[in-house]
Backbone as ProteinMPNN parsed JSONL, in Angstrom:
{"seq_chain_A": "GWSKPAQEAFWLNAYNAIVLRTVIDHYPIKGKPADYPANSVRQVPGAFEQIKHRVGGRTLTLDDMEKTVIAGFGDARLLFALGRGAIGSGRLRSEMYRADALDRQLDEATNEFVTRPTWLKISADQNVVEASPLFGWRQDIFIASFAAGDERWKERSPIERAILNIAFSRLYQSEQALLARNTFQLKYGKFDW", "coords_chain_A": {"N_chain_A": [[29.693, 29.56, 55.319], [29.204, 26.884, 55.69], [29.968, 23.442, 56.387], [32.393, 21.393, 54.644], [31.312, 18.798, 53.839], [28.558, 19.476, 53.929], [28.382, 21.431, 51.945], [29.146, 19.899, 49.707], [27.059, 18.001, 49.622], [24.907, 19.735, 49.17], [25.502, 20.714, 46.534], [25.54, 18.324, 45.046], [22.863, 17.504, 45.34], [21.592, 19.712, 44.162], [22.526, 19.597, 41.498], [21.513, 17.056, 40.689], [18.774, 17.515, 41.027], [18.328, 19.51, 39.124], [18.885, 18.152, 36.728], [16.817, 16.265, 36.821], [14.626, 18.041, 36.747], [15.028, 19.11, 34.207], [14.514, 16.891, 32.568], [11.805, 16.441, 33.246], [10.65, 18.885, 32.406], [10.892, 18.658, 29.663], [9.581, 16.406, 28.953], [7.417, 14.24, 27.108], [10.586, 13.237, 25.974], [11.58, 13.505, 22.727], [13.707, 13.181, 20.499], [15.636, 13.545, 17.473], [17.207, 10.776, 16.599], [20.647, 10.653, 16.506], [23.489, 10.975, 17.519], [22.665, 10.208, 19.986], [20.237, 8.32, 21.941], [16.712, 8.469, 21.063], [15.047, 9.209, 23.21], [16.704, 10.323, 25.08], [18.143, 12.473, 27.574], [20.114, 13.959, 26.454], [19.061, 14.77, 24.074], [17.786, 17.091, 24.587], [18.222, 20.306, 23.68], [21.281, 21.782, 24.467], [21.254, 20.976, 27.144], [23.248, 20.297, 29.042], [25.47, 21.89, 28.426], [24.718, 24.517, 27.738], [22.279, 25.611, 28.836], [21.597, 27.691, 31.48], [21.602, 27.843, 35.048], [20.464, 29.145, 38.136], [22.108, 28.816, 41.048], [23.031, 28.6, 44.395], [23.777, 31.307, 44.512], [25.127, 31.638, 42.151], [25.418, 31.568, 38.559], [25.201, 28.951, 36.466], [25.953, 26.342, 34.08], [25.023, 22.845, 33.835], [27.329, 21.394, 33.157], [29.301, 23.236, 33.99], [28.82, 23.192, 36.739], [29.564, 20.551, 37.345], [32.266, 20.357, 36.411], [33.668, 22.502, 37.621], [32.645, 23.303, 40.212], [31.752, 20.888, 41.647], [33.795, 18.985, 40.991], [35.817, 20.511, 41.996], [35.862, 20.083, 44.726], [37.521, 17.962, 45.105], [37.084, 15.225, 45.539], [36.69, 12.357, 43.971], [34.665, 10.51, 44.195], [32.303, 11.908, 44.299], [31.559, 12.274, 41.664], [30.466, 9.855, 40.932], [28.047, 10.031, 42.106], [26.455, 11.7, 40.681], [23.513, 12.076, 38.963], [23.031, 11.883, 35.8], [20.842, 11.57, 34.269], [20.936, 9.347, 32.667], [21.523, 5.956, 31.618], [24.159, 5.235, 31.881], [25.119, 6.73, 33.993], [25.339, 7.72, 37.486], [22.736, 6.477, 39.583], [19.658, 8.03, 40.527], [19.16, 8.511, 43.887], [16.881, 7.359, 46.45], [16.897, 8.978, 48.531], [17.983, 12.147, 49.795], [21.252, 13.589, 49.426], [23.166, 13.992, 52.331], [24.973, 15.876, 54.714], [25.675, 14.606, 57.149], [25.615, 11.955, 56.462], [27.079, 11.663, 54.22], [29.661, 10.527, 53.575], [29.189, 7.761, 53.81], [27.136, 7.523, 51.884], [28.496, 8.25, 49.542], [30.402, 6.219, 49.423], [28.668, 4.074, 48.991], [27.67, 4.777, 46.45], [30.033, 4.547, 44.995], [30.607, 1.819, 45.345], [28.396, 0.765, 44.015], [28.996, 1.568, 41.434], [31.113, -0.139, 40.698], [29.824, -2.561, 40.466], [28.113, -2.4, 38.328], [27.741, -3.229, 34.972], [27.615, -1.274, 33.028], [29.372, 0.599, 33.817], [31.766, -0.615, 34.612], [33.241, -3.302, 33.173], [34.37, -6.547, 33.189], [36.052, -8.747, 31.243], [36.994, -11.842, 31.211], [37.549, -13.841, 29.307], [38.384, -12.388, 27.106], [40.372, -10.964, 28.211], [40.131, -8.279, 29.005], [39.447, -5.145, 30.476], [36.822, -3.048, 30.639], [36.076, 0.247, 30.974], [33.996, 2.964, 32.123], [33.627, 5.866, 30.05], [33.562, 8.121, 31.572], [35.748, 8.225, 33.268], [37.809, 9.062, 31.575], [36.844, 11.561, 30.831], [37.013, 13.024, 33.178], [39.586, 12.674, 34.188], [41.664, 13.922, 35.676], [40.718, 14.45, 38.324], [40.114, 11.845, 39.149], [42.632, 10.654, 39.069], [44.001, 12.224, 40.969], [42.541, 11.527, 43.248], [42.691, 8.704, 43.437], [44.978, 7.417, 42.247], [47.355, 6.905, 43.628], [48.972, 4.479, 45.736], [48.439, 1.143, 45.556], [51.062, -0.899, 44.542], [51.093, -2.851, 42.65], [50.316, -2.164, 40.091], [52.14, -0.346, 39.104], [53.445, 0.177, 36.675], [51.475, 0.892, 34.987], [49.385, 3.45, 33.452], [48.6, 6.609, 35.099], [45.744, 7.024, 35.168], [44.782, 4.467, 34.691], [45.768, 3.165, 36.974], [44.257, 4.519, 38.904], [41.604, 3.709, 38.278], [41.848, 0.947, 38.717], [42.546, 0.91, 41.433], [40.222, 1.928, 42.587], [38.399, -0.074, 41.953], [39.401, -2.701, 42.642], [39.269, -3.867, 45.366], [36.575, -4.177, 45.606], [35.64, -6.121, 43.962], [34.716, -9.449, 42.752], [36.462, -12.454, 43.753], [37.434, -13.94, 41.559], [37.541, -11.987, 39.59], [39.372, -10.245, 40.751], [41.61, -11.907, 40.639], [42.108, -12.001, 37.89], [42.795, -9.309, 37.443], [45.038, -9.137, 39.099], [46.927, -10.629, 37.735], [47.736, -8.855, 35.849], [47.868, -8.611, 33.048], [45.962, -7.763, 31.388], [44.073, -5.739, 29.051], [43.107, -2.393, 29.327], [40.344, -0.499, 28.485], [38.196, 2.164, 27.283], [34.68, 2.086, 27.385], [31.536, 2.766, 25.787], [29.597, 5.562, 26.653], [26.429, 5.219, 28.028], [23.852, 6.898, 27.085]], "CA_chain_A": [[30.096, 28.993, 56.578], [28.84, 25.478, 55.763], [31.057, 22.459, 56.349], [32.636, 20.85, 53.302], [30.287, 17.807, 53.486], [27.273, 20.147, 53.688], [28.485, 22.055, 50.625], [29.153, 18.834, 48.703], [25.701, 17.463, 49.559], [24.086, 20.755, 48.521], [25.768, 20.757, 45.099], [25.059, 17.068, 44.454], [21.404, 17.571, 45.288], [21.207, 20.733, 43.182], [22.8, 19.046, 40.162], [20.56, 15.987, 40.402], [17.445, 18.117, 40.909], [18.263, 20.226, 37.843], [18.76, 17.143, 35.671], [15.453, 15.75, 36.911], [13.736, 19.108, 36.268], [15.225, 19.202, 32.757], [13.773, 15.773, 31.973], [10.37, 16.696, 33.448], [10.238, 20.015, 31.576], [10.93, 18.295, 28.239], [8.973, 15.09, 28.806], [8.311, 13.151, 26.713], [11.691, 13.644, 25.103], [11.526, 12.824, 21.421], [14.667, 13.806, 19.611], [15.985, 12.836, 16.252], [18.416, 10.013, 16.93], [21.884, 10.816, 15.74], [24.512, 10.468, 18.419], [22.047, 9.817, 21.248], [18.903, 7.724, 21.797], [15.633, 9.443, 20.833], [14.447, 9.682, 24.462], [17.792, 10.697, 25.982], [18.238, 13.861, 28.021], [21.034, 14.639, 25.531], [18.261, 15.316, 22.973], [17.351, 18.427, 24.989], [19.295, 21.192, 23.217], [22.073, 22.521, 25.446], [20.897, 20.586, 28.522], [24.413, 20.292, 29.93], [26.499, 22.867, 28.067], [24.248, 25.869, 27.431], [21.212, 26.115, 29.699], [22.157, 28.162, 32.753], [20.736, 27.723, 36.221], [20.889, 29.958, 39.284], [22.283, 27.926, 42.2], [24.008, 29.056, 45.378], [24.239, 32.65, 44.183], [25.918, 31.602, 40.924], [24.713, 31.164, 37.354], [26.06, 27.905, 35.907], [25.384, 25.21, 33.36], [25.304, 21.584, 34.519], [28.754, 21.086, 32.964], [30.063, 24.121, 34.883], [28.675, 22.678, 38.105], [30.351, 19.319, 37.486], [33.704, 20.552, 36.161], [34.316, 23.489, 38.481], [32.216, 23.278, 41.611], [31.77, 19.541, 42.227], [35.16, 18.458, 40.87], [36.674, 21.358, 42.821], [35.958, 19.563, 46.091], [38.656, 17.042, 45.13], [36.698, 13.848, 45.881], [36.153, 11.767, 42.743], [33.437, 9.763, 44.488], [31.165, 12.786, 44.018], [31.16, 12.101, 40.27], [29.615, 8.665, 40.86], [26.756, 10.385, 42.706], [25.716, 12.579, 39.78], [22.515, 11.434, 38.111], [22.995, 12.648, 34.552], [19.641, 11.215, 33.526], [21.355, 8.356, 31.68], [21.824, 4.631, 32.151], [25.584, 5.18, 32.17], [25.507, 7.603, 35.106], [24.849, 7.299, 38.785], [21.274, 6.496, 39.66], [19.108, 8.926, 41.54], [18.833, 7.806, 45.128], [15.564, 7.657, 47.007], [17.137, 9.904, 49.639], [18.863, 13.263, 49.461], [22.585, 13.535, 50.028], [23.186, 14.76, 53.576], [26.317, 16.023, 55.276], [25.934, 13.634, 58.213], [25.666, 10.603, 55.893], [27.675, 11.78, 52.889], [30.741, 9.579, 53.346], [28.545, 6.464, 53.563], [26.41, 7.599, 50.623], [29.47, 8.248, 48.452], [30.945, 4.856, 49.354], [27.64, 3.246, 48.353], [27.662, 5.119, 45.028], [31.251, 3.974, 44.424], [30.406, 0.371, 45.297], [27.451, 0.479, 42.936], [29.727, 1.759, 40.186], [31.913, -1.318, 40.374], [28.97, -3.715, 40.192], [27.288, -2.196, 37.13], [28.527, -3.426, 33.755], [27.655, -0.052, 32.209], [30.481, 1.414, 34.314], [32.998, -1.408, 34.635], [32.969, -4.653, 32.7], [35.592, -7.348, 33.144], [35.878, -9.877, 30.346], [38.131, -12.755, 31.421], [37.883, -14.567, 28.08], [39.087, -11.47, 26.207], [41.428, -10.326, 28.998], [39.882, -6.844, 28.833], [38.656, -4.398, 31.446], [36.197, -1.921, 29.942], [35.647, 1.239, 31.967], [33.168, 4.073, 31.656], [34.388, 7.009, 29.552], [33.588, 9.143, 32.617], [37.123, 8.308, 33.767], [38.581, 9.882, 30.647], [36.332, 12.933, 30.864], [37.39, 13.679, 34.435], [40.721, 11.894, 34.675], [42.489, 14.632, 36.662], [40.218, 14.24, 39.684], [40.266, 10.43, 39.489], [44.054, 10.423, 39.336], [44.33, 12.857, 42.252], [41.856, 10.834, 44.337], [42.857, 7.259, 43.537], [46.103, 6.803, 41.539], [48.415, 6.477, 44.548], [48.643, 3.308, 46.547], [48.837, -0.209, 45.188], [52.256, -0.975, 43.683], [50.914, -3.9, 41.629], [50.086, -1.602, 38.765], [52.985, 0.855, 39.004], [53.842, 0.451, 35.287], [50.282, 1.361, 34.273], [49.203, 4.904, 33.44], [47.921, 7.076, 36.313], [44.296, 6.817, 35.151], [44.567, 3.031, 34.859], [45.97, 2.876, 38.403], [43.102, 5.04, 39.639], [40.467, 2.82, 38.034], [42.117, -0.323, 39.385], [42.486, 1.118, 42.887], [38.81, 2.083, 42.952], [37.63, -1.294, 41.729], [39.959, -3.997, 43.041], [38.769, -4.432, 46.627], [35.126, -4.322, 45.532], [35.339, -7.129, 42.95], [34.742, -10.867, 43.114], [37.819, -13.003, 43.778], [37.846, -14.325, 40.199], [37.885, -10.745, 38.894], [40.625, -9.793, 41.357], [42.687, -12.762, 40.123], [42.407, -11.522, 36.538], [43.514, -8.041, 37.553], [46.329, -9.375, 39.756], [47.88, -11.111, 36.716], [48.201, -7.617, 35.23], [48.14, -8.797, 31.615], [44.756, -7.327, 30.696], [44.022, -4.434, 28.382], [42.054, -1.528, 29.847], [39.851, 0.419, 27.462], [36.95, 2.837, 27.603], [33.489, 1.693, 26.649], [30.726, 3.891, 25.305], [28.67, 6.032, 27.678], [25.059, 4.89, 27.675], [22.95, 8.038, 27.304]], "C_chain_A": [[29.727, 27.52, 56.727], [30.082, 24.6, 55.781], [31.226, 21.964, 54.91], [31.608, 19.77, 52.949], [28.915, 18.43, 53.208], [27.267, 20.814, 52.315], [28.422, 20.999, 49.52], [27.746, 18.265, 48.522], [24.778, 18.454, 48.847], [24.263, 20.716, 47.004], [25.359, 19.473, 44.394], [23.544, 17.101, 44.294], [20.925, 18.582, 44.256], [21.386, 20.201, 41.763], [21.729, 18.016, 39.796], [19.142, 16.529, 40.235], [17.284, 18.838, 39.572], [18.148, 19.247, 36.681], [17.339, 16.591, 35.659], [14.449, 16.778, 36.38], [13.835, 19.255, 34.747], [14.442, 18.108, 32.046], [12.269, 16.029, 32.082], [9.882, 17.8, 32.521], [10.157, 19.667, 30.092], [10.276, 16.941, 27.959], [7.697, 15.162, 27.985], [9.376, 13.664, 25.741], [11.619, 12.809, 23.83], [12.454, 13.561, 20.473], [14.847, 12.996, 18.347], [17.285, 12.09, 16.516], [19.556, 10.309, 15.949], [22.968, 10.198, 16.605], [23.926, 9.909, 19.707], [20.699, 9.15, 20.997], [17.818, 8.798, 21.711], [15.053, 10.002, 22.121], [15.486, 10.089, 25.503], [17.726, 12.173, 26.367], [19.197, 14.65, 27.117], [20.308, 15.184, 24.305], [17.689, 16.695, 23.318], [18.478, 19.391, 24.607], [19.971, 21.96, 24.355], [21.856, 22.136, 26.889], [22.075, 20.673, 29.483], [25.369, 21.455, 29.669], [26.01, 24.308, 27.942], [23.209, 26.424, 28.399], [21.795, 26.458, 31.066], [21.103, 28.12, 33.853], [21.322, 28.572, 37.339], [20.912, 29.057, 40.518], [23.338, 28.521, 43.125], [24.594, 30.417, 45.062], [25.084, 32.722, 42.92], [25.029, 31.188, 39.758], [25.634, 30.225, 36.581], [25.266, 26.945, 35.036], [25.652, 23.953, 34.196], [26.77, 21.194, 34.361], [29.637, 21.956, 33.86], [30.011, 23.603, 36.318], [29.558, 21.453, 38.319], [31.846, 19.59, 37.416], [34.372, 21.486, 37.158], [33.935, 23.34, 39.949], [32.4, 21.886, 42.215], [33.157, 18.922, 42.138], [36.127, 19.243, 41.751], [36.782, 20.912, 44.267], [37.066, 18.523, 46.225], [38.346, 15.613, 45.526], [36.0, 13.242, 44.672], [34.879, 10.966, 42.987], [32.187, 10.595, 44.208], [30.649, 12.586, 42.587], [30.294, 10.864, 40.073], [28.209, 8.958, 41.368], [25.911, 11.285, 41.809], [24.779, 11.768, 38.9], [22.34, 12.251, 36.851], [21.752, 12.338, 33.716], [19.927, 10.182, 32.454], [21.632, 7.022, 32.367], [23.284, 4.551, 32.586], [26.038, 6.039, 33.336], [25.032, 7.015, 36.421], [23.334, 7.362, 38.811], [20.85, 7.515, 40.71], [18.711, 8.099, 42.747], [17.422, 8.164, 45.577], [15.692, 8.542, 48.243], [18.067, 11.012, 49.146], [20.254, 12.983, 50.026], [22.582, 14.47, 51.226], [24.596, 14.776, 54.133], [26.63, 14.933, 56.287], [26.016, 12.197, 57.703], [26.467, 10.558, 54.595], [28.772, 10.752, 52.633], [30.179, 8.189, 53.036], [27.852, 6.46, 52.2], [27.366, 7.563, 49.426], [30.14, 6.89, 48.311], [29.945, 3.916, 48.679], [27.583, 3.521, 46.848], [28.882, 4.524, 44.327], [31.131, 2.462, 44.311], [29.443, -0.018, 44.181], [28.124, 0.601, 41.574], [30.432, 0.484, 39.762], [31.032, -2.496, 39.963], [28.117, -3.559, 38.943], [28.112, -2.328, 35.868], [28.524, -2.214, 32.821], [28.809, 0.847, 32.64], [31.806, 0.676, 34.299], [32.643, -2.836, 34.256], [34.306, -5.38, 32.569], [35.311, -8.587, 32.321], [37.116, -10.768, 30.439], [38.531, -13.443, 30.122], [38.615, -13.689, 27.073], [40.249, -10.761, 26.889], [41.36, -8.795, 28.881], [39.074, -6.321, 30.02], [38.145, -3.171, 30.703], [35.597, -0.979, 30.972], [34.807, 2.328, 31.309], [34.051, 5.204, 31.13], [34.407, 8.183, 30.544], [35.006, 9.324, 33.169], [37.999, 9.173, 32.865], [38.151, 11.336, 30.666], [36.86, 13.699, 32.063], [38.632, 13.026, 35.04], [41.563, 12.616, 35.717], [42.019, 14.376, 38.094], [40.319, 12.773, 40.092], [41.713, 10.1, 39.819], [44.426, 10.99, 40.691], [43.735, 12.087, 43.43], [42.311, 9.392, 44.524], [44.127, 6.663, 42.934], [47.199, 6.299, 42.473], [47.997, 5.209, 45.274], [49.268, 2.047, 46.029], [49.991, -0.221, 44.185], [52.13, -2.022, 42.577], [50.871, -3.336, 40.225], [50.958, -0.379, 38.505], [53.404, 1.174, 37.575], [52.658, 0.923, 34.437], [50.187, 2.88, 34.34], [48.487, 5.337, 34.723], [46.41, 6.843, 36.31], [43.977, 5.334, 35.276], [44.733, 2.639, 36.326], [44.779, 3.349, 39.227], [41.904, 4.111, 39.492], [40.654, 1.508, 38.79], [42.036, -0.186, 40.904], [41.053, 1.304, 43.38], [38.135, 0.716, 42.973], [38.116, -2.512, 42.491], [39.31, -4.592, 44.285], [37.267, -4.707, 46.595], [34.683, -5.428, 44.567], [35.289, -8.534, 43.536], [36.182, -11.371, 43.053], [38.304, -13.381, 42.387], [38.25, -13.093, 39.387], [39.188, -10.17, 39.446], [41.803, -10.599, 40.817], [43.093, -12.329, 38.717], [43.221, -10.237, 36.6], [44.909, -8.237, 38.142], [47.365, -9.901, 38.767], [48.472, -9.953, 35.916], [48.604, -7.787, 33.767], [46.981, -8.291, 30.761], [44.964, -5.997, 29.988], [42.878, -3.647, 29.002], [41.641, -0.567, 28.734], [38.558, 1.061, 27.934], [35.832, 2.272, 26.75], [32.78, 2.941, 26.142], [29.763, 4.272, 26.424], [27.247, 5.813, 27.188], [24.123, 6.038, 28.053], [21.505, 7.599, 27.208]], "O_chain_A": [[29.922, 26.955, 57.803], [31.125, 24.977, 55.248], [30.328, 22.098, 54.079], [31.064, 19.81, 51.846], [28.19, 17.954, 52.335], [26.263, 20.768, 51.604], [27.729, 21.182, 48.519], [27.295, 18.071, 47.394], [23.962, 18.056, 48.016], [23.277, 20.687, 46.268], [24.881, 19.519, 43.261], [23.014, 16.765, 43.235], [19.95, 18.328, 43.548], [20.494, 20.341, 40.927], [21.117, 18.093, 38.731], [18.392, 16.047, 39.386], [16.218, 18.779, 38.959], [17.388, 19.491, 35.744], [16.729, 16.466, 34.597], [13.526, 16.422, 35.647], [12.829, 19.498, 34.08], [13.783, 18.365, 31.039], [11.54, 15.849, 31.106], [8.818, 17.674, 31.915], [9.426, 20.316, 29.344], [10.404, 16.398, 26.862], [6.936, 16.112, 28.169], [9.087, 14.422, 24.816], [11.6, 11.579, 23.866], [12.033, 14.454, 19.737], [14.285, 11.913, 18.185], [18.344, 12.705, 16.643], [19.405, 10.213, 14.731], [23.318, 9.03, 16.437], [24.617, 9.208, 20.445], [20.08, 9.381, 19.959], [17.988, 9.902, 22.227], [14.607, 11.15, 22.143], [15.167, 10.186, 26.688], [17.302, 13.014, 25.574], [19.099, 15.874, 27.03], [20.879, 15.983, 23.563], [17.168, 17.387, 22.444], [19.576, 19.299, 25.156], [19.32, 22.688, 25.103], [22.232, 22.891, 27.786], [21.903, 21.086, 30.63], [26.009, 21.95, 30.597], [26.816, 25.234, 28.032], [23.264, 27.605, 28.744], [22.409, 25.616, 31.722], [19.91, 28.327, 33.628], [22.541, 28.695, 37.462], [19.868, 28.592, 40.977], [24.419, 28.901, 42.675], [25.774, 30.661, 45.313], [25.694, 33.754, 42.642], [24.005, 30.533, 39.953], [26.695, 30.627, 36.104], [24.064, 26.759, 35.228], [26.422, 23.998, 35.156], [27.392, 20.719, 35.311], [30.614, 21.467, 34.428], [31.022, 23.578, 37.02], [30.22, 21.331, 39.35], [32.608, 19.114, 38.258], [35.534, 21.28, 37.507], [34.802, 23.26, 40.82], [33.131, 21.729, 43.193], [33.647, 18.382, 43.129], [37.138, 18.705, 42.202], [37.705, 21.324, 44.969], [37.507, 18.231, 47.337], [39.267, 14.852, 45.824], [34.851, 13.574, 44.382], [34.093, 10.768, 42.061], [31.129, 10.041, 43.912], [29.452, 12.714, 42.329], [29.477, 10.82, 39.154], [27.279, 8.204, 41.084], [24.769, 11.597, 42.147], [25.215, 10.874, 38.176], [21.576, 13.216, 36.839], [21.633, 12.8, 32.581], [19.236, 10.14, 31.436], [21.94, 6.978, 33.558], [23.604, 3.87, 33.56], [27.229, 6.075, 33.642], [24.408, 5.955, 36.461], [22.724, 8.198, 38.143], [21.587, 7.815, 41.649], [18.003, 7.099, 42.623], [16.848, 9.156, 45.13], [14.701, 8.82, 48.919], [18.834, 10.826, 48.201], [20.405, 12.23, 50.987], [22.071, 15.588, 51.159], [25.324, 13.788, 54.029], [27.735, 14.391, 56.288], [26.444, 11.309, 58.44], [26.523, 9.517, 53.941], [28.803, 10.158, 51.555], [30.639, 7.521, 52.11], [27.971, 5.493, 51.447], [27.077, 6.92, 48.417], [30.418, 6.452, 47.194], [30.335, 3.06, 47.884], [27.459, 2.586, 46.056], [28.779, 4.051, 43.196], [31.512, 1.883, 43.294], [29.654, -1.013, 43.488], [27.845, -0.182, 40.667], [30.355, 0.077, 38.603], [31.465, -3.343, 39.182], [27.453, -4.514, 38.538], [29.096, -1.606, 35.703], [29.351, -2.139, 31.912], [29.185, 1.761, 31.907], [32.848, 1.264, 34.01], [31.849, -3.494, 34.929], [35.239, -4.895, 31.929], [34.437, -9.384, 32.66], [38.148, -10.487, 29.829], [39.72, -13.614, 29.856], [39.392, -14.199, 26.265], [41.018, -10.049, 26.245], [42.371, -8.119, 28.688], [38.145, -6.972, 30.497], [38.926, -2.36, 30.203], [34.719, -1.362, 31.744], [34.899, 2.573, 30.106], [35.109, 5.476, 31.699], [35.179, 9.126, 30.374], [35.413, 10.438, 33.497], [38.837, 9.931, 33.353], [38.977, 12.239, 30.535], [37.126, 14.897, 31.968], [38.718, 12.847, 36.254], [42.137, 11.955, 36.582], [42.836, 14.114, 38.978], [40.583, 12.478, 41.257], [41.982, 9.344, 40.753], [45.091, 10.322, 41.482], [44.353, 12.002, 44.492], [42.32, 8.896, 45.65], [44.342, 5.462, 43.101], [47.903, 5.349, 42.132], [46.809, 4.913, 45.404], [50.489, 1.891, 46.055], [49.9, 0.377, 43.113], [52.963, -2.075, 41.672], [51.34, -3.968, 39.278], [50.56, 0.524, 37.768], [53.695, 2.331, 37.275], [52.842, 1.312, 33.284], [50.826, 3.517, 35.178], [47.836, 4.515, 35.368], [45.846, 6.498, 37.348], [42.985, 4.976, 35.912], [43.933, 1.871, 36.86], [44.342, 2.656, 40.146], [41.261, 3.766, 40.483], [39.723, 1.018, 39.429], [41.514, -1.071, 41.582], [40.719, 0.875, 44.484], [37.392, 0.393, 43.9], [37.29, -3.299, 42.952], [38.843, -5.73, 44.242], [36.747, -5.401, 47.469], [33.486, -5.644, 44.379], [35.751, -8.781, 44.65], [37.022, -10.779, 42.376], [39.472, -13.164, 42.064], [39.189, -13.148, 38.593], [40.015, -9.665, 38.686], [42.872, -10.044, 40.565], [44.28, -12.295, 38.391], [44.218, -10.092, 35.893], [45.857, -7.572, 37.725], [48.558, -9.649, 38.936], [49.572, -10.059, 35.375], [49.568, -7.176, 33.307], [47.028, -8.387, 29.535], [45.891, -5.244, 30.283], [41.786, -4.187, 29.184], [42.482, 0.092, 28.121], [37.906, 0.574, 28.858], [36.004, 2.014, 25.559], [33.36, 4.025, 26.08], [29.18, 3.4, 27.069], [26.905, 6.18, 26.064], [23.665, 6.134, 29.192], [20.599, 8.418, 27.364]]}, "name": "protein", "num_of_chains": 1, "seq": "GWSKPAQEAFWLNAYNAIVLRTVIDHYPIKGKPADYPANSVRQVPGAFEQIKHRVGGRTLTLDDMEKTVIAGFGDARLLFALGRGAIGSGRLRSEMYRADALDRQLDEATNEFVTRPTWLKISADQNVVEASPLFGWRQDIFIASFAAGDERWKERSPIERAILNIAFSRLYQSEQALLARNTFQLKYGKFDW"}
């Protein structure tokens, strides 16, 4: 019987708390560097894909929570609020997500996304916009949430339009000018675990 914002806040807080608990339970993390840094949460075997947690009467992995429950709310901004325990993810806030403040909190998380070069980097000299691979991982929800609107980029792919619509109004004028020329290449960077 909870409101949608109350449910969204609950699941964001649960996800972030579980990631934090995973790091604490395995601290200090010392893995064998291969695909991830030695002290990355990804060095914890199965941290996202295999370890199951009991939350809200359900038994889910962190990936299940993100892909089915959180993405199921249909608001891509929620994905910016997930603290995956990595530099490339949303940062953990010093406050809990709350239903009565959720819209503001999600807007702040989205604004922070645009200003962090680990999520969006605009290189005028190379005419390249480099976006977080998070967009590719969860492109369906980003497209559904943000692809419609601005006609400037109508010839671009739906995921490119979504990224541009999220970012454009939050950028510096010089960055907006680069995007407005619409001659840049958009590519995914590497997620910083």
